[in-house]
PDB file of C-alpha atoms and ligand atoms in Angstrom:
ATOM      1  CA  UNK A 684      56.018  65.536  52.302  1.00  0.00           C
ATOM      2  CA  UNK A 685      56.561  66.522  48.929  1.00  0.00           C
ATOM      3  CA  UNK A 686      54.866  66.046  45.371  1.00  0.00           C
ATOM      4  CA  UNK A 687      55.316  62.940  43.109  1.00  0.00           C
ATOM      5  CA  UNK A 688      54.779  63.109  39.490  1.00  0.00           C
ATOM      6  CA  UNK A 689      52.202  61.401  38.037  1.00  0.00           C
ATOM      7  CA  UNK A 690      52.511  59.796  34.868  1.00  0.00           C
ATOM      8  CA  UNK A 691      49.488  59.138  31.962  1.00  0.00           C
ATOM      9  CA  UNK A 692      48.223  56.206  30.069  1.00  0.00           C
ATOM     10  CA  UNK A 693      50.610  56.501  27.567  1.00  0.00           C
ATOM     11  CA  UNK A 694      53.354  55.146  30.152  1.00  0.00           C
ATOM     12  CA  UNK A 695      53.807  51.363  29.648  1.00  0.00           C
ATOM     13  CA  UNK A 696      54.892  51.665  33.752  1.00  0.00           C
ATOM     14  CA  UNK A 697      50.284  51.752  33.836  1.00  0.00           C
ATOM     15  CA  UNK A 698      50.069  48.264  32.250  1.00  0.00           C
ATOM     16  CA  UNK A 699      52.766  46.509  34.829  1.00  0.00           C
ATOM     17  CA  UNK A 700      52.064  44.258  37.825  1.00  0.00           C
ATOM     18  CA  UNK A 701      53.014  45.897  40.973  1.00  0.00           C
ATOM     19  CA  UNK A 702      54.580  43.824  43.662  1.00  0.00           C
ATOM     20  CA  UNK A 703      53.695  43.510  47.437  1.00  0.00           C
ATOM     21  CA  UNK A 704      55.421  45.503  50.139  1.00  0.00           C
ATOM     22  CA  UNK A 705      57.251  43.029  52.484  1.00  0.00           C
ATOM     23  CA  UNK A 706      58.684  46.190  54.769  1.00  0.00           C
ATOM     24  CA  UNK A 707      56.378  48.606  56.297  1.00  0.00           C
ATOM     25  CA  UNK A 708      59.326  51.091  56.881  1.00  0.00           C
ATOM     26  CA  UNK A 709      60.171  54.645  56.843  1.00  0.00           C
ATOM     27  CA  UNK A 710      60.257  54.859  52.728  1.00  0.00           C
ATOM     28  CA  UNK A 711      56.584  53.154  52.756  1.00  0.00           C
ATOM     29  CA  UNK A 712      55.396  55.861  55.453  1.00  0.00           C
ATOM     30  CA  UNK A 713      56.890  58.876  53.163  1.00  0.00           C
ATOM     31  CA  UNK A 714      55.581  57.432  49.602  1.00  0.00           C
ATOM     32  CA  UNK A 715      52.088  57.512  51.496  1.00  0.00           C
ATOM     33  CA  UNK A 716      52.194  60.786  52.863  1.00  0.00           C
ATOM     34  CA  UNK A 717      53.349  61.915  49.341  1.00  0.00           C
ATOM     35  CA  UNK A 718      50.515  59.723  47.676  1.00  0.00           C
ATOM     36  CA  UNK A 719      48.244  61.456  49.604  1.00  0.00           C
ATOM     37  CA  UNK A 720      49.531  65.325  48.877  1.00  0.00           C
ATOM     38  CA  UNK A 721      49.648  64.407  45.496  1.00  0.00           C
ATOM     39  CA  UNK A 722      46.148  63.261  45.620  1.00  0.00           C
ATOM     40  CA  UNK A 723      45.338  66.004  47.163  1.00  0.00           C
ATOM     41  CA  UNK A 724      46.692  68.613  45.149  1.00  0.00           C
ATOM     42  CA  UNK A 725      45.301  66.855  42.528  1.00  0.00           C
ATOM     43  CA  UNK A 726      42.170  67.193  43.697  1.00  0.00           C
ATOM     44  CA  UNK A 727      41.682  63.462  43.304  1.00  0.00           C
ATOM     45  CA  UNK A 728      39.674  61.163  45.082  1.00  0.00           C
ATOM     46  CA  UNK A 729      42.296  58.044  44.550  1.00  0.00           C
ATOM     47  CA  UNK A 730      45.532  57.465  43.898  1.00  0.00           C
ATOM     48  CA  UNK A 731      47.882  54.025  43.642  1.00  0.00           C
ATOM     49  CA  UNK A 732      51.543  53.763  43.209  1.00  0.00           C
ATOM     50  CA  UNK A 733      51.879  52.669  39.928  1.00  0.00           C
ATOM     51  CA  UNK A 734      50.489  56.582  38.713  1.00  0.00           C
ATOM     52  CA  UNK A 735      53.486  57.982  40.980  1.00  0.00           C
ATOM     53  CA  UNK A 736      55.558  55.277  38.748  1.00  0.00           C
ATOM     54  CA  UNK A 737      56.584  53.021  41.948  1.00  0.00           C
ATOM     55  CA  UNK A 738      55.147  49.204  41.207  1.00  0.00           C
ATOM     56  CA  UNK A 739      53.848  48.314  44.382  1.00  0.00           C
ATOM     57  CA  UNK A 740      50.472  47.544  46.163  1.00  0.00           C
ATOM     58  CA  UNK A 741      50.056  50.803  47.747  1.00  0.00           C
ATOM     59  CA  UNK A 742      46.504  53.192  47.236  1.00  0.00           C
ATOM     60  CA  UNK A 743      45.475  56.117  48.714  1.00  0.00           C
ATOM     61  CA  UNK A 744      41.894  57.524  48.719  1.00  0.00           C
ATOM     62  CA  UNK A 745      39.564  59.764  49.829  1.00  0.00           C
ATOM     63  CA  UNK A 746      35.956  60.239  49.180  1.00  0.00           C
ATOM     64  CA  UNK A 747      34.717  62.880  51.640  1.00  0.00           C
ATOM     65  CA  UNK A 748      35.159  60.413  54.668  1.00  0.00           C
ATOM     66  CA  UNK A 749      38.739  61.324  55.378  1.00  0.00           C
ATOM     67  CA  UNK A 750      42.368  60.003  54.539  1.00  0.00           C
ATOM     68  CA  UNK A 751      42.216  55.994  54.026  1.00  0.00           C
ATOM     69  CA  UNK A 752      45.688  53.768  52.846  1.00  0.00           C
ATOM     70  CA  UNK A 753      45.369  49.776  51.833  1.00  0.00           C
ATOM     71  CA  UNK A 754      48.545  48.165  51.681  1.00  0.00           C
ATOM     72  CA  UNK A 755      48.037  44.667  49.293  1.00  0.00           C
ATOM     73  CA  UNK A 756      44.502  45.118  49.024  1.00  0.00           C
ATOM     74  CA  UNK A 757      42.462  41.901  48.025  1.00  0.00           C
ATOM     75  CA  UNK A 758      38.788  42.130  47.492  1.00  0.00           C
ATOM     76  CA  UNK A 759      37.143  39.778  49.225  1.00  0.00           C
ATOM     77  CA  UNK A 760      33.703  39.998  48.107  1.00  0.00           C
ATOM     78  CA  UNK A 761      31.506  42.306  45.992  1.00  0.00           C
ATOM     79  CA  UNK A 762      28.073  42.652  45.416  1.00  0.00           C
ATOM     80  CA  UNK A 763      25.412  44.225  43.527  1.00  0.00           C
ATOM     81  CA  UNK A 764      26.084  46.913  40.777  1.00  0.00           C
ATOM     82  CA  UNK A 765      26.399  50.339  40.028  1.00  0.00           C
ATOM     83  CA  UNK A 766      26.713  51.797  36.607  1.00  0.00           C
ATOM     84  CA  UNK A 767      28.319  55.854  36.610  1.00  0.00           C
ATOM     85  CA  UNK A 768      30.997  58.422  35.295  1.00  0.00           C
ATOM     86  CA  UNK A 769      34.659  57.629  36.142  1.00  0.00           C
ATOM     87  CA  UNK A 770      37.917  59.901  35.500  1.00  0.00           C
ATOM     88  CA  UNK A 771      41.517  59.071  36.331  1.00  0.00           C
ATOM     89  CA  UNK A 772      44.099  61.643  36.811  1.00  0.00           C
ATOM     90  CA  UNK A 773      46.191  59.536  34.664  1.00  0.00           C
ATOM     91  CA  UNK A 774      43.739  59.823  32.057  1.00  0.00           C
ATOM     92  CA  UNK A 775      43.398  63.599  32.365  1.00  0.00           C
ATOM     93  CA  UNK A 776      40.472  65.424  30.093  1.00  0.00           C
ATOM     94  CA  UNK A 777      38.543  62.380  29.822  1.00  0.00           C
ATOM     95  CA  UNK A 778      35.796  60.079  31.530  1.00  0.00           C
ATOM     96  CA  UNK A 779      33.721  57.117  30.833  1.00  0.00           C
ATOM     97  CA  UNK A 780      30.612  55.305  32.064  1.00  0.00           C
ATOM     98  CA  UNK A 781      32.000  52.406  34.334  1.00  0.00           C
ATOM     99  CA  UNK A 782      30.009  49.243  35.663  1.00  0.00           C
ATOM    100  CA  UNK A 783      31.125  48.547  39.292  1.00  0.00           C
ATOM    101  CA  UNK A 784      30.274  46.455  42.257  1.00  0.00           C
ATOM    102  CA  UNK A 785      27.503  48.730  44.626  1.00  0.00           C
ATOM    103  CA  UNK A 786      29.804  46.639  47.552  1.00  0.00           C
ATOM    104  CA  UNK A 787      32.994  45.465  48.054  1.00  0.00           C
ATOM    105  CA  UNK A 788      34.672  43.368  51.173  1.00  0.00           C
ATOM    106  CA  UNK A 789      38.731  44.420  50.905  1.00  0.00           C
ATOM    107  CA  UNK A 790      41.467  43.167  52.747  1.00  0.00           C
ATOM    108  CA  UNK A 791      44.536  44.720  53.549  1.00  0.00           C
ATOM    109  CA  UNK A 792      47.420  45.643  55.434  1.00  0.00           C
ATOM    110  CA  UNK A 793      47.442  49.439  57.253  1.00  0.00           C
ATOM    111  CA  UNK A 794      50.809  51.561  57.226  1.00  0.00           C
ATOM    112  CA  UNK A 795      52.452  49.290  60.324  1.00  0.00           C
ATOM    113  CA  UNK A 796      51.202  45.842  58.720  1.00  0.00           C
ATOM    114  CA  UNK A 797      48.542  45.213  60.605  1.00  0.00           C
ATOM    115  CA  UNK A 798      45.718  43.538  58.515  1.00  0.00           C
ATOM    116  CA  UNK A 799      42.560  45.155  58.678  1.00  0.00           C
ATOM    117  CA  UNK A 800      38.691  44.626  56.489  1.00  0.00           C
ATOM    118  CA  UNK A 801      36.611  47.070  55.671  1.00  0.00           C
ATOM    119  CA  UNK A 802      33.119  46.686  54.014  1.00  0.00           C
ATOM    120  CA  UNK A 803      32.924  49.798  51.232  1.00  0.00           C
ATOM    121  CA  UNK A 804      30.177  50.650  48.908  1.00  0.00           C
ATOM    122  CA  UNK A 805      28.734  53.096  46.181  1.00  0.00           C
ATOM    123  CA  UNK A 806      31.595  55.904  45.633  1.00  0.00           C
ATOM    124  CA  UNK A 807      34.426  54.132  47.544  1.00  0.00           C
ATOM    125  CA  UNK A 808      33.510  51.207  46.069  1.00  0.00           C
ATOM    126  CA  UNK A 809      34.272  52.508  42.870  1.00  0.00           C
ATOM    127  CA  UNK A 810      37.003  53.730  43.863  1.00  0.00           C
ATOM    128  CA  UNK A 811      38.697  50.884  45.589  1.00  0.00           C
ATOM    129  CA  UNK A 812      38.185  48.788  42.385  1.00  0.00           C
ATOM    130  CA  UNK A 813      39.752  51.156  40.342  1.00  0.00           C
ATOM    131  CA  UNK A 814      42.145  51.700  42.377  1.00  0.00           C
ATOM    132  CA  UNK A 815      42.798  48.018  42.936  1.00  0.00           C
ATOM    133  CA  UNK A 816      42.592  47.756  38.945  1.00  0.00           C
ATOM    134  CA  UNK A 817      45.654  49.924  38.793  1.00  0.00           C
ATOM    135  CA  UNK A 818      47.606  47.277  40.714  1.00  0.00           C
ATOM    136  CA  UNK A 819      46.938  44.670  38.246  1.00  0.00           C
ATOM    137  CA  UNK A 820      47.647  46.888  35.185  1.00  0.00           C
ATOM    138  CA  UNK A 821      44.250  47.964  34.289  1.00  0.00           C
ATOM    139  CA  UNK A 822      42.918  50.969  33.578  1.00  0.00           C
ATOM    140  CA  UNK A 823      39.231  52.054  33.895  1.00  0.00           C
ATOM    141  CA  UNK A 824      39.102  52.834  29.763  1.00  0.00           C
ATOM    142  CA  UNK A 825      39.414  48.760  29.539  1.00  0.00           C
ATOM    143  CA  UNK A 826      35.958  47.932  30.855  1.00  0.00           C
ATOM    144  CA  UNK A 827      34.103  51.146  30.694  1.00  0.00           C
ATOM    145  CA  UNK A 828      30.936  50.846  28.770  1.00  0.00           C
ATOM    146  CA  UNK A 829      31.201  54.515  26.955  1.00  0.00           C
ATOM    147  CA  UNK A 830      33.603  57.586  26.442  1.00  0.00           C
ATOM    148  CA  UNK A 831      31.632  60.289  28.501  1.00  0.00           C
ATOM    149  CA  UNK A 832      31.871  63.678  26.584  1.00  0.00           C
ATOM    150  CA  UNK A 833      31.881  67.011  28.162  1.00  0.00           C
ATOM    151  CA  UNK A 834      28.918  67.966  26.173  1.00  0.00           C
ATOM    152  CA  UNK A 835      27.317  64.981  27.762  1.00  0.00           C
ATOM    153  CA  UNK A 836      25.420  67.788  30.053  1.00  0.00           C
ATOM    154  CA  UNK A 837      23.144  65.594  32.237  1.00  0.00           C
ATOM    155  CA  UNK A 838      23.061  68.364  35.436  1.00  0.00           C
ATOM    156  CA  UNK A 839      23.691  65.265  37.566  1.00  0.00           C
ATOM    157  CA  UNK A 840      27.811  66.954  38.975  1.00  0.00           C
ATOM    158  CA  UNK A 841      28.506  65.313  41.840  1.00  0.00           C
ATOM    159  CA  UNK A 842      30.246  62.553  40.834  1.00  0.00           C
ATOM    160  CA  UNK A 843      31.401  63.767  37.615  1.00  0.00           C
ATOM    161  CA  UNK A 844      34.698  64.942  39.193  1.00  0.00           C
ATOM    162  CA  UNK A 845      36.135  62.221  40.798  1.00  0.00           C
ATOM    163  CA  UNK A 846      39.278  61.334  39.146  1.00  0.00           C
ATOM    164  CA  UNK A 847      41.129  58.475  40.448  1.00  0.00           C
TER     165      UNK A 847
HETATM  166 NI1  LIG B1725      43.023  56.045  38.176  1.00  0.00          NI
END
Protein backbone atom coordinates (compact mmCIF):
# COMPACT_ATOMS: atom_id res chain seq x y z
CA UNK A 1 0.00 0.00 0.00
CA UNK A 2 1.31 3.30 -0.24
CA UNK A 3 0.03 7.04 0.08
CA UNK A 4 -1.76 9.01 -2.74
CA UNK A 5 -1.77 12.67 -2.81
CA UNK A 6 -4.68 14.40 -2.39
CA UNK A 7 -5.42 17.38 -4.21
CA UNK A 8 -7.79 20.68 -2.98
CA UNK A 9 -10.66 22.57 -4.40
CA UNK A 10 -8.64 24.67 -6.28
CA UNK A 11 -7.90 21.60 -8.75
CA UNK A 12 -10.29 21.79 -11.75
CA UNK A 13 -9.59 17.60 -11.67
CA UNK A 14 -12.70 18.25 -8.33
CA UNK A 15 -15.27 19.63 -10.83
CA UNK A 16 -14.85 16.55 -13.54
CA UNK A 17 -17.16 13.57 -14.12
CA UNK A 18 -15.53 10.42 -13.17
CA UNK A 19 -16.12 7.39 -15.28
CA UNK A 20 -17.20 3.79 -14.28
CA UNK A 21 -14.75 0.98 -13.70
CA UNK A 22 -15.44 -1.77 -16.33
CA UNK A 23 -12.31 -4.06 -14.81
CA UNK A 24 -12.25 -5.05 -11.27
CA UNK A 25 -8.47 -5.93 -11.56
CA UNK A 26 -5.31 -5.81 -9.72
CA UNK A 27 -4.83 -1.76 -10.28
CA UNK A 28 -8.59 -1.31 -8.85
CA UNK A 29 -7.63 -3.61 -5.72
CA UNK A 30 -4.27 -1.40 -5.06
CA UNK A 31 -5.98 2.23 -5.69
CA UNK A 32 -8.45 0.92 -2.86
CA UNK A 33 -6.10 -0.24 -0.47
CA UNK A 34 -4.26 3.12 -1.07
CA UNK A 35 -7.69 5.07 -0.83
CA UNK A 36 -8.12 3.64 2.27
CA UNK A 37 -4.39 4.39 3.91
CA UNK A 38 -4.75 7.65 2.66
CA UNK A 39 -8.00 8.01 4.37
CA UNK A 40 -6.67 6.79 7.08
CA UNK A 41 -3.72 8.72 7.60
CA UNK A 42 -5.78 11.41 6.96
CA UNK A 43 -7.76 10.78 9.59
CA UNK A 44 -10.77 11.01 7.31
CA UNK A 45 -13.93 9.44 7.43
CA UNK A 46 -14.35 9.35 3.34
CA UNK A 47 -12.50 9.44 0.55
CA UNK A 48 -13.35 9.11 -3.52
CA UNK A 49 -11.00 8.94 -6.36
CA UNK A 50 -11.34 12.05 -7.87
CA UNK A 51 -9.39 13.71 -4.38
CA UNK A 52 -6.46 11.09 -5.19
CA UNK A 53 -6.85 12.79 -8.87
CA UNK A 54 -7.98 9.33 -10.64
CA UNK A 55 -11.68 10.06 -12.37
CA UNK A 56 -13.43 7.08 -11.56
CA UNK A 57 -16.42 5.81 -9.42
CA UNK A 58 -14.45 4.52 -6.63
CA UNK A 59 -15.14 5.74 -2.55
CA UNK A 60 -13.83 4.62 0.42
CA UNK A 61 -15.27 5.28 3.93
CA UNK A 62 -15.33 4.69 7.29
CA UNK A 63 -17.42 5.93 10.07
CA UNK A 64 -16.53 3.87 13.16
CA UNK A 65 -18.20 0.66 11.62
CA UNK A 66 -15.13 -0.55 9.83
CA UNK A 67 -13.53 -0.38 6.21
CA UNK A 68 -16.50 -0.10 3.48
CA UNK A 69 -15.65 0.37 -0.69
CA UNK A 70 -18.69 1.17 -3.37
CA UNK A 71 -17.66 0.72 -6.76
CA UNK A 72 -20.38 2.94 -9.18
CA UNK A 73 -22.47 3.79 -6.41
CA UNK A 74 -26.13 4.90 -7.33
CA UNK A 75 -28.46 6.02 -4.66
CA UNK A 76 -31.40 4.43 -4.84
CA UNK A 77 -33.54 6.09 -2.43
CA UNK A 78 -33.24 8.67 0.39
CA UNK A 79 -35.32 9.80 2.96
CA UNK A 80 -35.89 12.18 5.63
CA UNK A 81 -33.30 14.95 6.57
CA UNK A 82 -30.56 15.85 8.59
CA UNK A 83 -29.06 19.26 8.83
CA UNK A 84 -25.03 19.26 10.49
CA UNK A 85 -21.24 20.29 10.15
CA UNK A 86 -19.35 18.82 7.14
CA UNK A 87 -15.43 19.08 6.30
CA UNK A 88 -13.61 17.64 3.31
CA UNK A 89 -10.00 16.91 3.32
CA UNK A 90 -9.95 18.57 0.05
CA UNK A 91 -11.25 21.54 1.58
CA UNK A 92 -8.78 21.53 4.47
CA UNK A 93 -9.32 24.35 7.44
CA UNK A 94 -12.83 24.73 6.67
CA UNK A 95 -16.50 23.34 7.30
CA UNK A 96 -20.02 24.17 6.62
CA UNK A 97 -23.55 23.34 7.77
CA UNK A 98 -24.84 20.70 5.15
CA UNK A 99 -28.58 19.51 4.59
CA UNK A 100 -28.55 15.72 3.89
CA UNK A 101 -30.85 12.80 3.52
CA UNK A 102 -31.26 11.05 7.43
CA UNK A 103 -31.38 7.67 4.82
CA UNK A 104 -30.07 6.59 1.83
CA UNK A 105 -30.63 3.12 -0.31
CA UNK A 106 -27.06 2.81 -2.50
CA UNK A 107 -26.21 0.48 -5.01
CA UNK A 108 -23.03 -0.70 -5.99
CA UNK A 109 -20.50 -2.96 -7.10
CA UNK A 110 -17.86 -4.52 -4.22
CA UNK A 111 -14.01 -4.89 -5.15
CA UNK A 112 -14.72 -8.35 -7.39
CA UNK A 113 -17.97 -6.78 -9.13
CA UNK A 114 -20.38 -8.26 -7.38
CA UNK A 115 -23.39 -5.85 -6.86
CA UNK A 116 -24.41 -5.41 -3.49
CA UNK A 117 -27.31 -2.67 -1.45
CA UNK A 118 -26.92 -1.39 1.57
CA UNK A 119 -29.49 0.78 3.52
CA UNK A 120 -27.19 3.74 5.36
CA UNK A 121 -28.31 6.52 7.53
CA UNK A 122 -27.36 9.59 9.80
CA UNK A 123 -23.33 9.85 9.62
CA UNK A 124 -22.79 7.41 6.70
CA UNK A 125 -25.43 8.82 5.10
CA UNK A 126 -23.76 11.94 4.95
CA UNK A 127 -21.06 10.60 4.02
CA UNK A 128 -22.07 8.45 1.13
CA UNK A 129 -23.73 11.56 -0.45
CA UNK A 130 -20.80 13.47 -0.26
CA UNK A 131 -18.90 11.12 -1.26
CA UNK A 132 -21.15 10.24 -4.16
CA UNK A 133 -21.22 14.19 -4.83
CA UNK A 134 -17.53 13.99 -5.53
CA UNK A 135 -18.23 11.62 -8.43
CA UNK A 136 -20.41 14.00 -10.14
CA UNK A 137 -18.12 17.04 -9.60
CA UNK A 138 -19.62 18.53 -6.59
CA UNK A 139 -18.32 19.62 -3.69
CA UNK A 140 -20.09 19.96 -0.28
CA UNK A 141 -19.35 24.10 -0.31
CA UNK A 142 -22.06 24.02 -3.37
CA UNK A 143 -25.13 23.22 -1.28
CA UNK A 144 -24.07 23.88 2.22
CA UNK A 145 -26.34 26.26 3.95
CA UNK A 146 -23.38 28.23 6.00
CA UNK A 147 -19.48 28.55 6.33
CA UNK A 148 -19.01 27.00 9.91
CA UNK A 149 -16.27 29.06 11.78
CA UNK A 150 -13.96 27.71 14.31
CA UNK A 151 -15.18 30.20 16.75
CA UNK A 152 -18.54 28.70 16.08
CA UNK A 153 -17.97 26.92 19.72
CA UNK A 154 -21.26 24.99 20.17
CA UNK A 155 -19.52 22.03 22.63
CA UNK A 156 -21.47 19.64 20.39
CA UNK A 157 -17.51 17.70 18.86
CA UNK A 158 -18.40 14.66 17.69
CA UNK A 159 -19.13 15.21 14.40
CA UNK A 160 -17.25 18.27 13.91
CA UNK A 161 -14.24 16.26 12.63
CA UNK A 162 -15.32 14.29 9.99
CA UNK A 163 -13.69 15.36 6.89
CA UNK A 164 -14.57 13.61 3.82
NI1 LIG B 1 -14.88 15.39 0.45
Amino acid sequence: MALRNIIYIEDPLLRKQSRKVEKFDAKLHKLLDDMAETMKEANGVGLAAPQVAVLRQVVVMDCGTGLIEMINPEILSTEGEQTGPEGCLSVPGRRGEVTRPMKVRVRFQDRYGEWQEMECEELLARCVMHETDHLKGRLYVDIMNQEIFDDDIDGEDDEEDAEE
